[in-house]
Short mmCIF file of C-alpha atoms in Angstrom, two decimals:
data_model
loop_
_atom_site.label_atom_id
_atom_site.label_comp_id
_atom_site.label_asym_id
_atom_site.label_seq_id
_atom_site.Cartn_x
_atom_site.Cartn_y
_atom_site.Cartn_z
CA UNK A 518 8.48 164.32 -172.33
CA UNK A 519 5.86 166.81 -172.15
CA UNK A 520 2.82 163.98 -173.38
CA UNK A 521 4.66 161.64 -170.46
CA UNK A 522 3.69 164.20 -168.07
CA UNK A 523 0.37 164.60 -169.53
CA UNK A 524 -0.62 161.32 -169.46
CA UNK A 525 0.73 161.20 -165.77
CA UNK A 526 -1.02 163.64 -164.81
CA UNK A 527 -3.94 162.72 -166.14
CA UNK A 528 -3.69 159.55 -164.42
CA UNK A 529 -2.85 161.00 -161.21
CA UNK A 530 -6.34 162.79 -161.94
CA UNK A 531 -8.36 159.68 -162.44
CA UNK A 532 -6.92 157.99 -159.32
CA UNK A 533 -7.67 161.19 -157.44
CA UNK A 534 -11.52 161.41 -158.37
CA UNK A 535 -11.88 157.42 -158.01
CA UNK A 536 -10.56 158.09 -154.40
CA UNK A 537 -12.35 160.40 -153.77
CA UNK A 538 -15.54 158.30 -155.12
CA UNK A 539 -14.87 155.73 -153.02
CA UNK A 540 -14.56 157.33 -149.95
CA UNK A 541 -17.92 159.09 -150.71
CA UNK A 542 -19.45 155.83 -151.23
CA UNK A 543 -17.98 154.08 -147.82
CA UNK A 544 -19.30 157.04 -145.81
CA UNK A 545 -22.66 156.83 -147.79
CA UNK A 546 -22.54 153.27 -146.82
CA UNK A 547 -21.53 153.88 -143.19
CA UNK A 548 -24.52 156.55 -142.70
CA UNK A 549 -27.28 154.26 -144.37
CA UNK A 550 -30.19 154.32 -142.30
CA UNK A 551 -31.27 152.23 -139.69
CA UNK A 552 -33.09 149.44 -140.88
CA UNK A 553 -35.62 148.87 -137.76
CA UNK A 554 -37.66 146.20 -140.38
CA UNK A 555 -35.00 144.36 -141.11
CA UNK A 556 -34.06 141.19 -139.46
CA UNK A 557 -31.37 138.63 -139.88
CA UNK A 558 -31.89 134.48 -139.63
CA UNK A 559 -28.77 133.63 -138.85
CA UNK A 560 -27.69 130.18 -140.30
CA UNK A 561 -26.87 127.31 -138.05
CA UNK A 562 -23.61 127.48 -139.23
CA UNK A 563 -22.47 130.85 -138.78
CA UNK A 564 -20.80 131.31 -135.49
CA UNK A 565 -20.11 135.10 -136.42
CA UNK A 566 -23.36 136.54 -137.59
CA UNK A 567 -23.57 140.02 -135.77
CA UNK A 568 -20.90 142.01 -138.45
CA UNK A 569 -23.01 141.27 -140.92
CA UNK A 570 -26.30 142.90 -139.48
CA UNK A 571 -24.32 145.79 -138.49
CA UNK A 572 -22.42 146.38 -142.35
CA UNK A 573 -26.34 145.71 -143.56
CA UNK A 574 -28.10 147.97 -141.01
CA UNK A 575 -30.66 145.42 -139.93
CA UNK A 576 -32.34 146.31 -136.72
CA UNK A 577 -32.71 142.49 -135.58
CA UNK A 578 -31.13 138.63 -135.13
CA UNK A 579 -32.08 135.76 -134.71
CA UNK A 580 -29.25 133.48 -133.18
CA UNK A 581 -29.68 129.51 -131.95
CA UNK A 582 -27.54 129.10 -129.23
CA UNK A 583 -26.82 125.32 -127.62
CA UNK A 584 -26.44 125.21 -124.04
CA UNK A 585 -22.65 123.61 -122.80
CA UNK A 586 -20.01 123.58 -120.10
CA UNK A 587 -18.85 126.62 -117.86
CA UNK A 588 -22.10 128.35 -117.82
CA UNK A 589 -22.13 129.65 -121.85
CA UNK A 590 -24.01 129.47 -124.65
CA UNK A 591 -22.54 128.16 -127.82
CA UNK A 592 -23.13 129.21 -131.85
CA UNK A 593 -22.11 126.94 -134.55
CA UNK A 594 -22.40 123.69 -135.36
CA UNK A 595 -21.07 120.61 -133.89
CA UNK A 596 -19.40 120.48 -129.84
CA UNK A 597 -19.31 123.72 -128.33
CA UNK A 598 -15.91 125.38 -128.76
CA UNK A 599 -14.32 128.15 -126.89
CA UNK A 600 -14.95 131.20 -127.10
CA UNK A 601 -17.29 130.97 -129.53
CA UNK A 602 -20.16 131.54 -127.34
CA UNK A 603 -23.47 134.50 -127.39
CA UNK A 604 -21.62 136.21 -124.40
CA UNK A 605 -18.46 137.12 -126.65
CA UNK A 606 -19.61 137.24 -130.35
CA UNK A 607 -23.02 138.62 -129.82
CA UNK A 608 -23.90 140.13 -126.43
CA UNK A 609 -20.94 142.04 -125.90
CA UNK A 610 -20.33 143.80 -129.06
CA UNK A 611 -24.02 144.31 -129.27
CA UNK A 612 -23.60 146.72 -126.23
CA UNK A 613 -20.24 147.50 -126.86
CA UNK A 614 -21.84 149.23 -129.56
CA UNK A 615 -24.93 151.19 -128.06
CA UNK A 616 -22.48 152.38 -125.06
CA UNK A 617 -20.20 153.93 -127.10
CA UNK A 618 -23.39 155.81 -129.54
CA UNK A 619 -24.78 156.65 -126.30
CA UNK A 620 -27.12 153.84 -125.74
CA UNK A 621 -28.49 153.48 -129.54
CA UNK A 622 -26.67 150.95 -131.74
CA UNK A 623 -27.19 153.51 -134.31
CA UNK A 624 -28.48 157.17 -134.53
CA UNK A 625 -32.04 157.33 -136.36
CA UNK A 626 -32.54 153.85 -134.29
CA UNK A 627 -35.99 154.76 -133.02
CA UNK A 628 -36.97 150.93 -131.22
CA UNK A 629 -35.12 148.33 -130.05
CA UNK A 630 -33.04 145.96 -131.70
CA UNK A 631 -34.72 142.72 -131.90
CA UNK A 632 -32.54 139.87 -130.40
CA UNK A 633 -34.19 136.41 -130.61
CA UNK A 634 -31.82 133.99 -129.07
CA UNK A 635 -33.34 130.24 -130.11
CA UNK A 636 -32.14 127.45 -127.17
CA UNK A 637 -31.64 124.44 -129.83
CA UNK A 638 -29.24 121.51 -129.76
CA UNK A 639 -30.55 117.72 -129.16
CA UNK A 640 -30.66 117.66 -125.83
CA UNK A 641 -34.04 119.02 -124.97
CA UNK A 642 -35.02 117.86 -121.53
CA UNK A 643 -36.64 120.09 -118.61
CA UNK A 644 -33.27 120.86 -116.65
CA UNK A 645 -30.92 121.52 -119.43
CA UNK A 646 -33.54 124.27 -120.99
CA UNK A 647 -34.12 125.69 -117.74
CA UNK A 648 -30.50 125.97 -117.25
CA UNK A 649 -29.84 127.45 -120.70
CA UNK A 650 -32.58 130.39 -119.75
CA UNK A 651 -30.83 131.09 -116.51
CA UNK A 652 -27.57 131.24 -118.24
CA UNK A 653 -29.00 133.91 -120.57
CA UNK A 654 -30.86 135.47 -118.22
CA UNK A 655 -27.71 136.26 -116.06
CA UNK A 656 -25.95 137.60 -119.11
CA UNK A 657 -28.36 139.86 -120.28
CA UNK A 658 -28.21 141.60 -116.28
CA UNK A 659 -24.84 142.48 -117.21
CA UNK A 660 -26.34 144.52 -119.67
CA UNK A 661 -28.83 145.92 -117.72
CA UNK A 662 -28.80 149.20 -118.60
CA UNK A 663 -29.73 149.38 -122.02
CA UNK A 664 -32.05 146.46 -122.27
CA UNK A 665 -35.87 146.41 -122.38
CA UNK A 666 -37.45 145.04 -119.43
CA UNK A 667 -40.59 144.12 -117.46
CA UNK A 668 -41.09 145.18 -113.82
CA UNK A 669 -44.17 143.94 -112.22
CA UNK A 670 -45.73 144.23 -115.66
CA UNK A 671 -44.88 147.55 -116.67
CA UNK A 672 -42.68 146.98 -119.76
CA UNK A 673 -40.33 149.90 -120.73
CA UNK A 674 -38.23 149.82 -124.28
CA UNK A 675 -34.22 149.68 -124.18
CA UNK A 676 -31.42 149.74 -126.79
CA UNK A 677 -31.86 145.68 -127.07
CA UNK A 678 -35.21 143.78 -126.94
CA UNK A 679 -34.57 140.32 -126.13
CA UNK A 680 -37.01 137.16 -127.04
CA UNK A 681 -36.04 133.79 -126.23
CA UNK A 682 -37.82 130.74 -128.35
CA UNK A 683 -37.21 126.98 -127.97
CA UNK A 684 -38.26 126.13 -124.47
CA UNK A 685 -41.58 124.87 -124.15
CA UNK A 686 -42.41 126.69 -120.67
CA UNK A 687 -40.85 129.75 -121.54
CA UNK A 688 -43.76 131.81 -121.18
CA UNK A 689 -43.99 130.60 -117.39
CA UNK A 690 -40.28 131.03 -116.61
CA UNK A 691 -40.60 134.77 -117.47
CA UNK A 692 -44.14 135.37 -115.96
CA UNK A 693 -42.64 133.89 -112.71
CA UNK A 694 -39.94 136.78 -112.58
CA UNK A 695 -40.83 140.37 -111.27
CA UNK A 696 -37.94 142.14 -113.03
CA UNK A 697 -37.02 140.47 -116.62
CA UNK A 698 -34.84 141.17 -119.18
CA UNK A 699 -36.75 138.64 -122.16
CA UNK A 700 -39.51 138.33 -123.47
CA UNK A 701 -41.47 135.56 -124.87
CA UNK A 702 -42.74 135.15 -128.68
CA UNK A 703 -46.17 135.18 -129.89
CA UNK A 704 -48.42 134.12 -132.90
CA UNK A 705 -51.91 135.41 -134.12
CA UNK A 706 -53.79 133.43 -131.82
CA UNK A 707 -52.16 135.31 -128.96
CA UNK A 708 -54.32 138.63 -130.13
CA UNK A 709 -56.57 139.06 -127.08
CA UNK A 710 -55.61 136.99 -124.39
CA UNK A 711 -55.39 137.42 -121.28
CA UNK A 712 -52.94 134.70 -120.28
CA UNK A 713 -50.28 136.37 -122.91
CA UNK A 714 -50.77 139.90 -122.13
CA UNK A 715 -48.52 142.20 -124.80
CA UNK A 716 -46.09 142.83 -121.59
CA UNK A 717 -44.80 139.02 -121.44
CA UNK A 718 -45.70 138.40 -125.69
CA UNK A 719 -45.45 141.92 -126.96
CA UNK A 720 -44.33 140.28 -130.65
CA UNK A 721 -46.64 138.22 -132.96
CA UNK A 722 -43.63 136.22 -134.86
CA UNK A 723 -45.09 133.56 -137.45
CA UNK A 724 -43.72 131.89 -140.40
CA UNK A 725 -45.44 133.00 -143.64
CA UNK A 726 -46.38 129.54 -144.50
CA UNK A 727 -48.24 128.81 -141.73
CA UNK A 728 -51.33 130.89 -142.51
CA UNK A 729 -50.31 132.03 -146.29
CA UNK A 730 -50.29 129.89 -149.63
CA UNK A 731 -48.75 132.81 -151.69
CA UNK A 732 -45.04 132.18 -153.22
CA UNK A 733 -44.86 135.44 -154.81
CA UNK A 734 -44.42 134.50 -158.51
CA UNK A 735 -48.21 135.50 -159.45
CA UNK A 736 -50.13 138.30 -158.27
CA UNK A 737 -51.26 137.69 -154.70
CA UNK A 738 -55.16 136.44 -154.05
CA UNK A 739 -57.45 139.01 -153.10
CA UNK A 740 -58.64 137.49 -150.47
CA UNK A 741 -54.78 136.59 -148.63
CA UNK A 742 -54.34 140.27 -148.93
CA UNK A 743 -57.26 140.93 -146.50
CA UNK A 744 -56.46 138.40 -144.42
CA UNK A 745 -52.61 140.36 -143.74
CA UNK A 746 -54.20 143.56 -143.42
CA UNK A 747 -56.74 142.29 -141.06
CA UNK A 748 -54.22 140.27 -139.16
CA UNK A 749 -51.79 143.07 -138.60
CA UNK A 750 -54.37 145.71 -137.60
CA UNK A 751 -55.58 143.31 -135.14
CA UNK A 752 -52.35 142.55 -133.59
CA UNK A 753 -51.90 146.13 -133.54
CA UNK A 754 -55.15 147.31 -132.23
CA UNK A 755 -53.86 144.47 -128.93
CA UNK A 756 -50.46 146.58 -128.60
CA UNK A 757 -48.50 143.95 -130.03
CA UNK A 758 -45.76 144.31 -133.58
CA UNK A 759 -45.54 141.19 -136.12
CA UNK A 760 -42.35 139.97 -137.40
CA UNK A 761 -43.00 137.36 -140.77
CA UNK A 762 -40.59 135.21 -141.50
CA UNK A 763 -40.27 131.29 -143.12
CA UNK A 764 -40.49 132.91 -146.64
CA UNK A 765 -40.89 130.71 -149.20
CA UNK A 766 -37.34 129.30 -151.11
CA UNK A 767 -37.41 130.73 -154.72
CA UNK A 768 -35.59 133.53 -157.09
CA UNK A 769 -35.35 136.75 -155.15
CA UNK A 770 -37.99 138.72 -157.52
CA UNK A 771 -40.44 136.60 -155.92
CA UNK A 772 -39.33 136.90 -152.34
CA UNK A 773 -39.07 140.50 -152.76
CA UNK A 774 -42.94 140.66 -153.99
CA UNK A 775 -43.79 139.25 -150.58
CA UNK A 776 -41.63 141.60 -148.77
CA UNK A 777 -43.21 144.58 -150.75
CA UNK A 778 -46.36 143.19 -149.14
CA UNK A 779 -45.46 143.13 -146.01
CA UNK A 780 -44.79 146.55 -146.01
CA UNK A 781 -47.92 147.44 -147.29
CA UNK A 782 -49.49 145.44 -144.69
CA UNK A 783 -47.58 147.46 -142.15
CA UNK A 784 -45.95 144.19 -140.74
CA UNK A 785 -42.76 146.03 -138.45
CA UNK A 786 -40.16 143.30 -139.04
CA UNK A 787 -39.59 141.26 -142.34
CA UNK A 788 -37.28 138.08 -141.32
CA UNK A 789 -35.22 136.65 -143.61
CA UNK A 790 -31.83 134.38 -144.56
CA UNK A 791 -31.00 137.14 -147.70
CA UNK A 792 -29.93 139.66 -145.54
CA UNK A 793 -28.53 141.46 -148.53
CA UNK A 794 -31.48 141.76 -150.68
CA UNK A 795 -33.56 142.51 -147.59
CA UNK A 796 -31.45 145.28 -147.10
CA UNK A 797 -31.56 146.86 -150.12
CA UNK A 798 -35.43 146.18 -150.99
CA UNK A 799 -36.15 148.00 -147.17
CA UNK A 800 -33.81 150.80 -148.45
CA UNK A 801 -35.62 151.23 -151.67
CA UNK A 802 -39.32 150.83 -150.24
CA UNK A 803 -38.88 151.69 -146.69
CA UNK A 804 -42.06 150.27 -144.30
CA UNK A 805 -44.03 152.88 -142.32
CA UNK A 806 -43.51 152.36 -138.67
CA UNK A 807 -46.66 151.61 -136.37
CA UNK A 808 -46.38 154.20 -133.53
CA UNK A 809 -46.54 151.62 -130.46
CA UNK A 810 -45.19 151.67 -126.58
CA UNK A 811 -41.64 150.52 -127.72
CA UNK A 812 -39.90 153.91 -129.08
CA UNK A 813 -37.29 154.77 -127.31
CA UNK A 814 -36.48 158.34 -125.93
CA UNK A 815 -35.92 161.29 -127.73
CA UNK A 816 -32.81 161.79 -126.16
CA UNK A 817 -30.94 158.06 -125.42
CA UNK A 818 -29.34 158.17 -121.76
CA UNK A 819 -25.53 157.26 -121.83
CA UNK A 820 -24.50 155.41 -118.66
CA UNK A 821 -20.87 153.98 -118.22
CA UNK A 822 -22.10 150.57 -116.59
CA UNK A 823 -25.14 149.30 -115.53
CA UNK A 824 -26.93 150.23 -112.21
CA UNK A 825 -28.73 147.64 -109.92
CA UNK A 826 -32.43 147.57 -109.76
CA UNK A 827 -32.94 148.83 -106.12
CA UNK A 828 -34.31 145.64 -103.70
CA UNK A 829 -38.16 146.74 -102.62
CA UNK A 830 -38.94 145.59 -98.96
CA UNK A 831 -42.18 143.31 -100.01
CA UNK A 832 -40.52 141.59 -103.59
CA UNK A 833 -40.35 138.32 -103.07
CA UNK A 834 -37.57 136.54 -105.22
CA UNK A 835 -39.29 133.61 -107.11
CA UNK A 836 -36.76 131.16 -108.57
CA UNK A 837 -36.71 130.72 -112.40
#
């Protein structure tokens, strides 16, 4: 009787300690650091990406969205369906989030989350991509609050950073608008010009194959080295961050050579599909953050719901 209660106890003791274990290692989990270099591509098929990024701590997404009926924008594959749109499975637990952490989706967030919304689908003419960006851009004014924006060219940094990619004349839709919530995406050639000032294009976002022949499974060249370094301090030096991504397909040891890097190049956001190694590389061999005009505040303001940007007597409201 007396070894019965022993053993009982002892087992009581085990299940104690590996409860207590556990907990320590969800709330070690829940209080991992913000990953601001981290960013998700979210597969075509996954019409729920945003729980993910938030279990992985990844400061960024990249969502395609297709256009379709009642004025929403769809995820998935296939015909839209409802309710499986940005507004409800992105946008609004995306600020769901920062309201209630008093406008930061996370406390050691220091910049914005990087949103990239991508307007695919087949149907590609003028009208429907217009209409897709004026869709977007009245959802994001919902938000307005906590979202970067541009007025008359004086950017200031919010909660949420927002980039749109896929429409050709995206660059002149959002020049054309005083007060925007978007932004437009950039590439290397962008560094300098005056036509793409860092206000409208204030991220350099190429895919690593377009300039690089590297694949991580030897020791990179000498001279592709340079060429990062030299590329990111330039892009820098113009006021502008670099996001990489299109990483080349291949065992993870060799992805995570590139990402290591990147880091070293002082590239601010590594993009890729393994969100999960990606996570835990950044949290092994964090990336030193390039002090530019997107930190946020010290102190984040809290605001219950968005106030309206007050009408000036001499704006004149261009259509977009």
């Amino acid at each position: 009787m007396n070894n019965g209660l022993a053993i009982a106890g002892g087992l009581a003791g085990v299940a104690g300690l590996a409860g207590v274990t556990a907990a320590g290692l969800a709330l070690r989990h829940r209080r991992g650091s913000y990953l601001a270099a981290g960013h998700a591509l979210a597969r075509p098929d996954d019409v729920d990406p945003l729980p993910k990024v938030f279990q992985r701590g990844l400061g960024g997404l990249t969502v395609p969205v297709t256009p379709g009926p009642r004025g929403e924008l769809f995820l998935g594959p296939g015909a839209p369906q409802p309710g499986r749109t940005l507004r409800r499975l992105v946008l609004t637990p995306l600020f769901a989030r920062a309201r209630g952490n008093g406008g930061r989706l996370a406390r050691d967030q220091q910049v914005p989350f990087r949103l990239v919304v991508e307007i695919t689908g087949s149907v590609r003419d003028a009208d429907t991509l217009l209409r897709a960006y004026r869709i977007l851009d009245q959802q994001l004014r919902d938000h307005a609050a906590l979202l970067s924006h541009c007025d008359r060219g004086e950017p200031a940094p919010g909660a949420v950073t927002v980039s749109v990619t896929g429409i050709v004349d995206v660059r002149e839709l959002l020049a054309a608008q005083e007060l925007r919530y978007a932004f437009a995406e950039g590439s290397f050639d962008d560094i300098g010009s005056r036509t793409a000032p860092a206000s409208l294009v204030p991220m350099i976002s190429e895919p690593w194959s377009r300039r690089f022949g590297w694949d991580g499974l030897e020791p990179i060249p000498a001279e592709e080295r340079h060429l990062l370094h030299a590329m990111v301090r330039s892009a820098h030096d113009d006021g502008r961050t670099v996001r990489i991504s299109g990483l080349p397909e291949g065992p993870r040891k060799a992805r995570a050579a590139i990402w290591t890097e990147l880091g070293a190049a002082g590239v601010d956001v590594i993009a890729d599909r393994d969100q999960r190694g990606l996570a835990r590389h950044l949290r092994r061999h964090p990336v030193d953050r390039w002090e530019g005009r997107e930190s946020l505040p010290t102190r984040a303001v809290r605001r219950g719901s968005p106030r309206p940007h007050p009408a000036r007597a001499d704006r004149r409201h261009e259509p977009v």
